[in-house]
Amino acid sequence: MLEITIHGRGGQGVVVTSRILGTAALYDGLYAQDFPLYGAARRGAPVMAFVRIDDEPILMRGHVAKPDILILLDESIIGVKDIFSDLPDDCTIIINTTRNTGDFKDAHPEISDRNVYCVDGTGLALEYLKKPIPNVVIIGFLIGITKSITVDAFKKAVRDELGKYSEDVINKNIEGALKACELVAWR
Amino acid sequence: MRQMITGNGAAAWGARLSRAEIIPNFPITPQTAIIEGIASWIASGEMDADFLPMESEHSVMSALAAASSAGARVFSATSSQGLMLMTEMMYVTSGLRLPVILVNVSRGLSAPITLWSDHNDVLAQRDSGWLQIFCSNNQEVLDSVVMGYRIAEKSEVLLPMMINVDGFTLSATREPVEIPDQGEIDDFLPAYNPEHTILDPKEPMSVGGVVFDEYMYFRSQQRMAMCNSKGVIKDICSEWEKLTGRGYGLVEPYCLEDAERALVISGSESAILKYTVDKLRKDGEKVGMLRLRTMRPFPSEEIIDTLSDVEEIGVIDQDISPGSGGIIATEVKACLGRGVTSFIAGLGGRRIGAEKYEQMFKRLGRDVEEWIF
């Protein structure tokens, strides 16, 4: 079973990220579970969401304690919550930041021996969407790094989950994400 | 059609597929998304129903009873304090023998305030004369609503049904759910045709009037209906299994055939308990689980049949009757006529987790109440 935890702030698309991953897994013929965790939800407040993906029915419930993948959409969360302690040794960490991985690890030695990928998702989102909403772009990085879901399933899932937005917004999100996926391949 | 939907979404789909006609409602977390979903379908024309925003949950239950008395198929949802406010009218609904379906998204009772799952709200209504179903996953939520109307509307039952959905762990969690075709459900669940009570100005009748000595007679009929419901639930469940391939009953036994130790549980936490049983079985431990799916009618025969040969039994309660103990443990003890280890866990949604279930299996064999924090 693959378990993913997503951290960010209300309005950045934390919940939508989990839903796109869950829906995409279903399109890939897998079992999935996705759910958000927030108290009184409001824009800007720390929000978490979780995804479980498996090739058999999922019996585990509740928040993910030991994620295989940790996605951080907003690095300022680090100052608010202790999100790096208790992570499993083989946890892959994807961080939306303008810093490079070396600088980030220097600043956070507690994760220096983990698989850390620093990516400028907000930069790509600004380039493609003209809006600082990095969530779909970050999923592109995730696909490039882990191949957890297929690109076809991802595209269908984005159409389902962003269905209330215009065709243009949906296409630009997908373009940005595919660009992110390519950037990973070039590393 | 297989979709990722939440427990709340599954409840709303159940009401839509059942062609519920009157939806009196009042918002409360974590239930509100059920009513929002139905409201959006009514607005878009995908569901043909009257949406009645009421001024309180007490009024919601009154409207459910009134509309059902007039012959409509009715649906609503609530949680926690909302269910408490309905209490007075819940007894009226069951006393009038009205096949109302209510989804309760369980949430701990105030004070202090919590938004998370806890069974004290639904179990506070165990004596209200309502059928009570506890769901373990989102598919079961949808299936239980549709089956619920068939069961509740049977002439030998005619009781309202409360379907319990655990707050957040099901209500806000998406998982794959098979949504049946409308045509398939229309064949399974024909339109409601009330024969018992129908308020019609052209043929006036009085319901719920004053009785004196006869009161006890009405109560005995209610009790008889509850007894009848056991067979009806099994019949409807097997019909549903033939149609969809998904079988349910009064209980869900898991790995009990040769079990030496077993835990009794209800609701969505049973999934993690199954995971724990699988893990311990791989290590050669003879452990099992019994999930109580119907709390009313209480599945006494099924508990005796499945647990009589099990040496050590524990009962997990996500509820507490202060001064008495775990509510379900008390009933299981009375049914088996012997002691069990009563675990109080998961109150207000406090995480239980596989490691705590393992701990519980190690601590059986004592007739005590133990709190697992």
XYZ file of C-alpha atoms in Angstrom:
560
model
C 0.000 0.000 0.000
C 1.175 3.502 -0.870
C 0.365 6.160 1.727
C 0.653 9.874 0.980
C 0.338 12.866 3.302
C -0.157 16.378 1.900
C 0.414 19.539 3.931
C -0.477 23.052 2.879
C -2.716 25.968 3.647
C -6.440 26.398 3.003
C -6.841 27.702 -0.565
C -3.730 26.046 -2.020
C -5.594 22.974 -3.168
C -4.494 20.453 -0.534
C -7.836 18.650 -0.612
C -8.069 18.772 -4.415
C -4.567 17.250 -4.605
C -5.716 14.275 -2.542
C -8.867 13.914 -4.628
C -6.986 13.985 -7.935
C -4.628 11.278 -6.668
C -7.525 9.139 -5.377
C -9.576 9.474 -8.547
C -6.530 8.795 -10.750
C -5.786 5.603 -8.808
C -9.374 4.473 -9.409
C -8.891 5.115 -13.171
C -5.705 3.043 -12.962
C -7.840 0.144 -11.719
C -6.579 0.382 -8.144
C -8.281 0.814 -4.781
C -7.942 4.218 -3.162
C -8.990 6.281 -0.188
C -8.592 10.044 0.188
C -9.675 12.412 2.912
C -8.920 15.836 4.384
C -8.215 16.758 7.973
C -9.055 20.223 9.185
C -10.788 21.803 12.108
C -12.676 24.973 11.310
C -11.607 25.235 7.647
C -10.557 28.650 6.435
C -8.306 30.122 3.774
C -4.708 30.296 4.933
C -4.997 27.866 7.860
C -2.869 24.691 7.897
C -4.694 21.842 6.163
C -3.712 18.185 5.751
C -5.034 15.530 3.410
C -4.224 11.865 2.998
C -4.296 9.308 0.210
C -3.996 5.526 0.320
C -3.553 3.517 -2.877
C -3.387 -0.272 -3.094
C -4.102 -3.126 -5.483
C -6.446 -4.737 -2.944
C -9.283 -3.318 -0.818
C -7.968 -0.923 1.826
C -8.728 -1.827 5.442
C -6.690 0.936 7.065
C -8.565 4.078 8.105
C -7.799 7.361 9.785
C -4.851 9.689 9.280
C -1.628 8.386 7.762
C 0.966 8.049 10.508
C 3.888 6.726 8.395
C 3.645 8.166 4.875
C 5.630 6.783 1.949
C 5.386 10.212 0.326
C 5.078 13.580 2.058
C 4.051 16.564 -0.062
C 4.536 20.049 1.337
C 2.713 22.692 -0.712
C 3.737 25.550 1.592
C 7.098 25.490 3.338
C 5.923 27.979 5.990
C 4.018 25.056 7.566
C 7.392 23.867 8.907
C 7.368 26.768 11.366
C 3.850 25.958 12.545
C 3.839 22.165 12.805
C 6.495 19.547 13.404
C 5.950 17.635 10.171
C 9.378 15.991 9.727
C 9.658 14.040 12.974
C 8.563 10.383 13.019
C 8.740 10.037 9.214
C 9.783 6.573 8.034
C 13.421 6.321 6.829
C 12.378 5.667 3.224
C 9.820 8.485 3.036
C 10.051 10.563 -0.151
C 9.582 14.262 0.601
C 8.440 16.690 -2.118
C 8.645 20.349 -1.125
C 7.281 23.337 -3.011
C 10.051 25.919 -2.561
C 12.328 28.221 -4.507
C 15.304 26.862 -2.571
C 17.353 24.033 -4.054
C 17.520 20.657 -2.332
C 21.047 21.190 -0.970
C 20.157 24.527 0.656
C 16.947 23.080 2.031
C 18.699 20.115 3.612
C 21.316 22.458 5.127
C 18.489 24.396 6.767
C 16.720 21.198 7.910
C 19.370 18.649 8.880
C 16.667 16.369 10.370
C 15.789 15.279 6.812
C 19.297 15.389 5.335
C 19.398 11.610 4.807
C 15.928 11.376 3.187
C 14.870 11.454 -0.455
C 14.090 15.154 -0.644
C 12.927 16.814 -3.871
C 12.718 20.601 -3.818
C 10.631 21.927 -6.678
C 9.390 25.405 -7.583
C 5.753 24.476 -8.096
C 4.488 27.987 -7.424
C 6.879 29.350 -10.077
C 5.532 26.916 -12.673
C 1.943 27.630 -11.610
C 2.546 31.367 -12.073
C 4.024 30.684 -15.507
C 1.182 28.445 -16.714
C -1.885 29.522 -14.696
C -0.840 33.069 -13.781
C -1.958 32.084 -10.260
C 0.104 30.893 -7.282
C -1.876 27.648 -6.872
C 0.758 24.928 -7.127
C -1.203 21.764 -6.341
C -1.773 20.238 -9.788
C 1.758 21.144 -10.889
C 3.154 19.401 -7.809
C 1.262 16.232 -8.777
C 3.205 16.440 -12.072
C 6.440 16.361 -10.065
C 5.077 13.459 -8.031
C 4.339 11.462 -11.191
C 7.812 12.229 -12.526
C 9.489 11.130 -9.295
C 7.423 8.108 -8.227
C 5.228 7.028 -11.201
C 2.518 6.360 -8.557
C -0.255 7.098 -11.055
C -0.303 7.060 -14.857
C -0.409 10.270 -16.897
C -3.646 9.197 -18.617
C -5.410 8.555 -15.312
C -4.035 11.845 -13.966
C -5.470 13.828 -16.898
C -8.915 12.235 -16.487
C -8.841 12.826 -12.737
C -7.941 16.524 -13.174
C -10.942 16.915 -15.507
C -13.218 15.300 -12.881
C -11.925 17.195 -9.889
C -11.533 20.620 -11.534
C -14.828 20.164 -13.381
C -16.246 23.447 -12.082
C -13.423 25.428 -13.727
C -13.129 26.446 -17.392
C -11.577 24.203 -20.028
C -8.714 26.727 -20.253
C -7.905 26.493 -16.519
C -8.018 22.691 -16.653
C -5.726 22.535 -19.721
C -3.203 24.977 -18.258
C -3.054 22.973 -15.032
C -2.388 19.807 -17.012
C 0.253 21.552 -19.199
C 2.021 22.883 -16.085
C 1.963 19.453 -14.480
C 3.319 17.705 -17.580
C 6.113 20.282 -17.748
C 6.914 19.517 -14.097
C 6.944 15.805 -14.906
C 9.472 16.458 -17.741
C 11.670 18.609 -15.487
C 12.034 15.654 -13.124
C 13.104 13.419 -16.021
C 15.904 15.885 -16.900
C 17.404 15.901 -13.441
C -20.759 3.251 -12.304
C -17.808 3.147 -9.893
C -16.862 6.478 -8.330
C -14.773 7.891 -5.507
C -17.372 9.261 -3.092
C -17.563 10.107 0.599
C -19.871 8.451 3.120
C -21.976 11.597 2.933
C -22.078 11.312 -0.864
C -23.083 7.653 -0.575
C -25.960 8.559 1.778
C -27.174 11.235 -0.646
C -26.971 8.768 -3.562
C -28.989 6.274 -1.510
C -31.769 8.837 -1.037
C -31.662 9.840 -4.707
C -31.782 6.276 -6.039
C -34.625 5.483 -3.602
C -36.562 8.422 -5.054
C -37.125 10.050 -1.650
C -39.768 12.735 -2.239
C -39.635 15.001 0.817
C -36.354 16.123 2.405
C -36.903 18.184 5.573
C -33.485 19.265 6.817
C -31.349 21.299 9.171
C -27.556 21.603 8.793
C -25.052 20.202 11.284
C -21.428 19.119 10.886
C -20.408 16.501 9.791
C -23.705 15.668 8.094
C -24.324 18.855 6.104
C -22.728 17.614 2.873
C -25.504 14.995 2.534
C -28.182 17.667 2.449
C -26.035 19.964 0.268
C -25.620 17.158 -2.253
C -29.361 16.524 -2.372
C -30.059 20.286 -2.605
C -27.778 20.603 -5.635
C -29.474 17.653 -7.390
C -32.921 19.125 -6.729
C -31.710 22.502 -8.049
C -30.280 20.913 -11.211
C -33.375 18.782 -11.775
C -31.490 15.502 -11.296
C -33.633 14.638 -8.284
C -37.380 15.222 -8.037
C -38.038 16.041 -4.374
C -39.282 18.828 -2.121
C -36.486 20.424 -0.110
C -37.786 21.749 3.208
C -35.281 23.821 5.228
C -36.654 23.729 8.782
C -35.976 25.894 11.848
C -34.628 23.023 14.002
C -34.048 19.290 14.057
C -37.157 18.870 16.204
C -39.127 20.360 13.312
C -37.250 18.153 10.835
C -38.439 15.029 12.656
C -41.968 16.455 12.909
C -41.980 17.123 9.156
C -40.627 13.641 8.419
C -43.459 12.115 10.452
C -46.084 14.364 8.886
C -44.958 13.810 5.303
C -44.627 10.067 5.838
C -48.154 10.034 7.320
C -49.372 11.664 4.111
C -47.861 8.799 2.122
C -44.535 10.269 0.975
C -41.176 8.480 0.977
C -39.035 10.742 3.169
C -35.361 11.141 4.022
C -33.180 13.299 6.214
C -29.810 13.305 7.957
C -28.433 14.654 11.193
C -25.613 14.300 13.733
C -24.990 14.429 17.459
C -26.833 17.353 19.109
C -29.218 17.401 16.155
C -30.250 13.817 16.872
C -30.729 14.732 20.543
C -33.075 17.565 19.592
C -35.116 15.121 17.466
C -35.603 12.742 20.386
C -39.142 13.655 21.398
C -40.476 13.281 17.862
C -38.498 10.091 17.195
C -40.743 8.201 19.595
C -43.773 9.669 17.821
C -42.438 8.505 14.441
C -41.848 4.941 15.602
C -45.112 4.864 17.586
C -47.007 5.911 14.457
C -45.174 3.106 12.630
C -43.829 5.358 9.863
C -41.075 4.006 7.553
C -38.844 7.093 7.759
C -35.156 6.759 6.861
C -32.722 8.967 8.787
C -28.947 8.912 8.356
C -27.052 9.803 11.515
C -23.451 10.838 10.961
C -22.177 9.998 14.410
C -20.316 12.664 16.338
C -19.455 12.978 20.025
C -21.957 14.858 22.170
C -21.137 18.223 23.751
C -19.674 19.337 26.115
C -16.847 19.732 25.285
C -17.434 20.146 21.567
C -15.945 17.599 19.193
C -16.655 17.109 15.502
C -15.449 13.510 15.432
C -17.126 10.148 15.519
C -18.482 8.605 18.729
C -21.495 6.326 19.192
C -23.139 7.906 22.239
C -25.456 9.936 19.981
C -26.908 6.972 18.084
C -26.953 4.639 21.104
C -28.911 7.220 23.107
C -31.743 6.381 20.663
C -31.540 2.617 21.079
C -34.836 2.500 23.004
C -36.705 4.780 20.586
C -38.263 1.959 18.573
C -36.158 2.695 15.470
C -34.263 0.061 13.548
C -30.542 0.857 13.783
C -27.907 -0.098 11.207
C -24.185 0.602 11.705
C -22.192 0.909 8.453
C -18.560 -0.121 8.013
C -17.795 1.520 4.642
C -19.258 3.925 2.102
C -20.661 1.228 -0.172
C -22.611 -0.137 2.764
C -24.035 3.353 3.406
C -25.567 3.589 -0.072
C -26.739 -0.033 -0.011
C -28.247 0.318 3.480
C -30.333 3.366 2.545
C -31.864 1.625 -0.482
C -32.429 -1.657 1.383
C -33.690 0.386 4.345
C -36.830 1.562 2.549
C -37.660 -1.994 1.469
C -37.269 -3.224 5.069
C -39.002 -0.313 6.803
C -41.954 -0.252 4.393
C -42.765 -3.990 4.783
C -46.207 -4.350 6.390
C -44.867 -6.738 9.048
C -42.205 -4.157 10.017
C -43.383 -0.547 9.444
C -40.697 0.967 11.638
C -38.423 3.933 11.005
C -34.732 3.189 10.421
C -31.639 5.085 11.495
C -28.492 4.371 9.482
C -25.294 5.228 11.297
C -22.307 6.591 9.369
C -19.147 7.308 11.363
C -18.238 10.997 11.222
C -15.128 11.858 9.151
C -13.756 8.281 8.984
C -16.606 7.602 6.556
C -18.490 10.865 6.120
C -15.527 12.861 4.727
C -13.448 9.962 3.380
C -13.739 9.069 -0.282
C -13.445 5.460 -1.396
C -14.634 3.574 -4.494
C -18.395 3.045 -4.438
C -20.459 1.209 -7.031
C -23.480 3.385 -7.828
C -26.278 1.145 -9.180
C -28.364 2.127 -12.211
C -31.637 3.887 -11.432
C -33.580 1.256 -13.423
C -32.109 -1.538 -11.333
C -33.153 0.235 -8.110
C -36.634 1.059 -9.472
C -37.185 -2.688 -9.956
C -35.812 -3.517 -6.501
C -37.638 -0.711 -4.693
C -41.062 0.155 -6.167
C -42.864 3.363 -5.180
C -44.080 3.490 -1.555
C -47.695 2.417 -1.316
C -48.856 3.027 2.269
C -51.681 0.753 3.414
C -51.496 1.423 7.118
C -51.522 5.166 7.709
C -52.497 7.699 5.073
C -53.684 11.177 5.918
C -56.067 12.105 3.141
C -58.634 14.945 3.503
C -61.096 12.956 1.368
C -60.961 10.010 3.733
C -60.108 11.477 7.139
C -58.434 9.300 9.774
C -56.934 10.072 13.134
C -53.495 8.832 14.170
C -51.634 9.075 17.457
C -54.728 9.767 19.537
C -55.138 9.293 23.278
C -55.281 5.712 24.549
C -55.401 4.404 28.085
C -55.187 0.693 28.782
C -54.506 0.047 25.095
C -51.094 1.743 25.252
C -49.376 -1.462 26.280
C -50.989 -3.270 23.347
C -49.440 -0.765 20.899
C -46.054 -1.203 22.537
C -46.280 -4.974 22.213
C -47.024 -4.560 18.489
C -43.945 -2.381 18.123
C -41.901 -5.045 19.859
C -43.373 -7.701 17.549
C -42.485 -5.590 14.494
C -38.910 -5.370 15.733
C -38.846 -9.187 16.091
C -40.279 -9.564 12.564
C -37.627 -7.235 11.173
C -34.858 -9.803 11.743
C -36.227 -12.164 9.111
C -37.130 -9.300 6.779
C -33.628 -7.800 6.981
C -32.101 -11.205 6.113
C -34.514 -11.683 3.177
C -33.942 -8.215 1.736
C -30.175 -8.557 2.198
C -30.128 -11.833 0.271
C -32.248 -10.289 -2.497
C -29.764 -7.407 -2.630
C -26.874 -9.864 -2.812
C -28.472 -11.596 -5.801
C -28.860 -8.225 -7.508
C -25.500 -6.632 -6.704
C -23.220 -9.388 -5.387
C -22.857 -7.520 -2.092
C -24.131 -9.470 0.899
C -25.026 -8.163 4.364
C -26.803 -9.497 7.434
C -27.420 -8.684 11.072
C -23.760 -9.335 11.899
C -20.499 -9.738 10.007
C -18.405 -12.596 11.435
C -14.722 -12.554 10.466
C -12.353 -15.511 11.041
C -14.533 -16.868 13.854
C -14.802 -20.558 12.802
C -11.839 -21.733 14.897
C -11.215 -18.559 16.900
C -10.094 -18.817 20.521
C -10.223 -15.067 21.104
C -12.568 -12.513 19.535
C -13.373 -8.816 19.644
C -16.892 -7.486 19.070
C -17.130 -4.105 17.342
C -19.490 -1.928 15.290
C -18.996 0.715 12.612
C -16.080 1.748 10.405
C -13.327 0.924 12.909
C -14.036 -2.732 12.090
C -11.891 -2.348 8.938
C -8.724 -1.735 10.979
C -9.702 -4.569 13.310
C -9.937 -6.905 10.273
C -6.463 -5.767 9.224
C -5.241 -6.611 12.743
C -6.931 -10.032 12.679
C -5.247 -10.794 9.305
C -1.871 -9.781 10.736
C -2.217 -11.892 13.914
C -3.582 -14.870 11.931
C -0.385 -14.815 9.836
C 1.506 -15.239 13.118
C -0.674 -18.285 13.916
C -2.896 -16.609 16.503
C -6.480 -17.884 16.485
C -8.264 -14.532 16.666
C -11.460 -13.268 15.078
C -13.942 -10.417 14.923
C -17.696 -10.028 15.101
C -19.134 -6.809 13.711
C -22.634 -5.947 14.896
C -24.382 -4.422 11.881
C -27.856 -4.110 13.397
C -27.981 -2.668 16.898
C -31.802 -2.755 16.818
C -32.948 -5.421 16.357
C -30.133 -6.632 18.616
C -28.663 -9.747 16.945
C -28.791 -12.014 20.021
C -29.096 -15.345 18.168
C -26.233 -14.453 15.829
C -24.012 -13.446 18.770
C -24.744 -16.734 20.565
C -24.231 -18.773 17.366
C -20.916 -17.175 16.443
C -19.348 -16.578 19.869
C -20.484 -19.457 22.109
C -17.387 -21.545 21.356
C -14.950 -18.644 21.603
C -12.995 -18.791 24.878
C -12.125 -15.152 25.431
C -14.278 -12.262 24.243
C -13.785 -8.522 24.316
C -16.293 -5.846 23.311
C -15.186 -2.474 21.976
C -17.463 0.446 22.787
C -16.999 3.881 21.210
C -19.480 5.065 23.808
C -19.839 5.123 27.580
C -22.814 5.057 29.897
C -21.194 6.679 32.927
C -22.067 4.714 36.036
C -22.782 1.539 34.053
C -20.094 0.980 31.375
C -19.815 0.222 27.683
C -23.353 0.067 26.299
C -22.717 -2.708 23.781
C -20.595 -4.719 26.249
C -23.498 -4.688 28.711
C -25.867 -6.043 26.048
C -23.410 -8.685 24.781
C -22.818 -9.924 28.361
C -26.567 -10.201 28.959
C -26.948 -12.096 25.702
C -24.083 -14.562 26.313
C -24.692 -14.927 30.025
C -20.996 -14.617 30.840
C -18.343 -12.004 31.390
C -16.429 -10.173 28.649
C -13.576 -7.686 28.688
C -15.146 -4.289 28.002
C -12.865 -1.873 26.128
C -13.818 1.792 25.988
C -11.942 3.302 23.033
C -12.128 5.875 20.258
C -14.368 8.327 22.128
C -14.680 11.581 20.186
C -12.807 10.000 17.266
C -9.649 9.320 19.310
C -7.412 7.171 17.139
C -7.481 3.465 17.984
C -5.162 1.977 15.342
C -3.944 -1.572 14.705
C -1.415 -1.557 17.554
C -4.164 -0.870 20.089
C -6.304 -3.707 18.731
C -3.294 -6.004 19.141
C -3.019 -4.782 22.736
C -6.721 -5.551 23.312
C -6.329 -9.121 22.009
C -3.544 -9.587 24.590
C -5.718 -8.305 27.423
C -8.782 -10.559 27.122
C -10.001 -13.092 29.683
C -10.891 -10.632 32.440
C -14.422 -9.441 33.206
C -13.390 -5.809 33.627
C -13.846 -2.425 31.976
C -10.648 -1.033 30.511
C -10.141 2.356 28.900
C -7.803 2.347 25.908
C -6.538 5.914 25.472
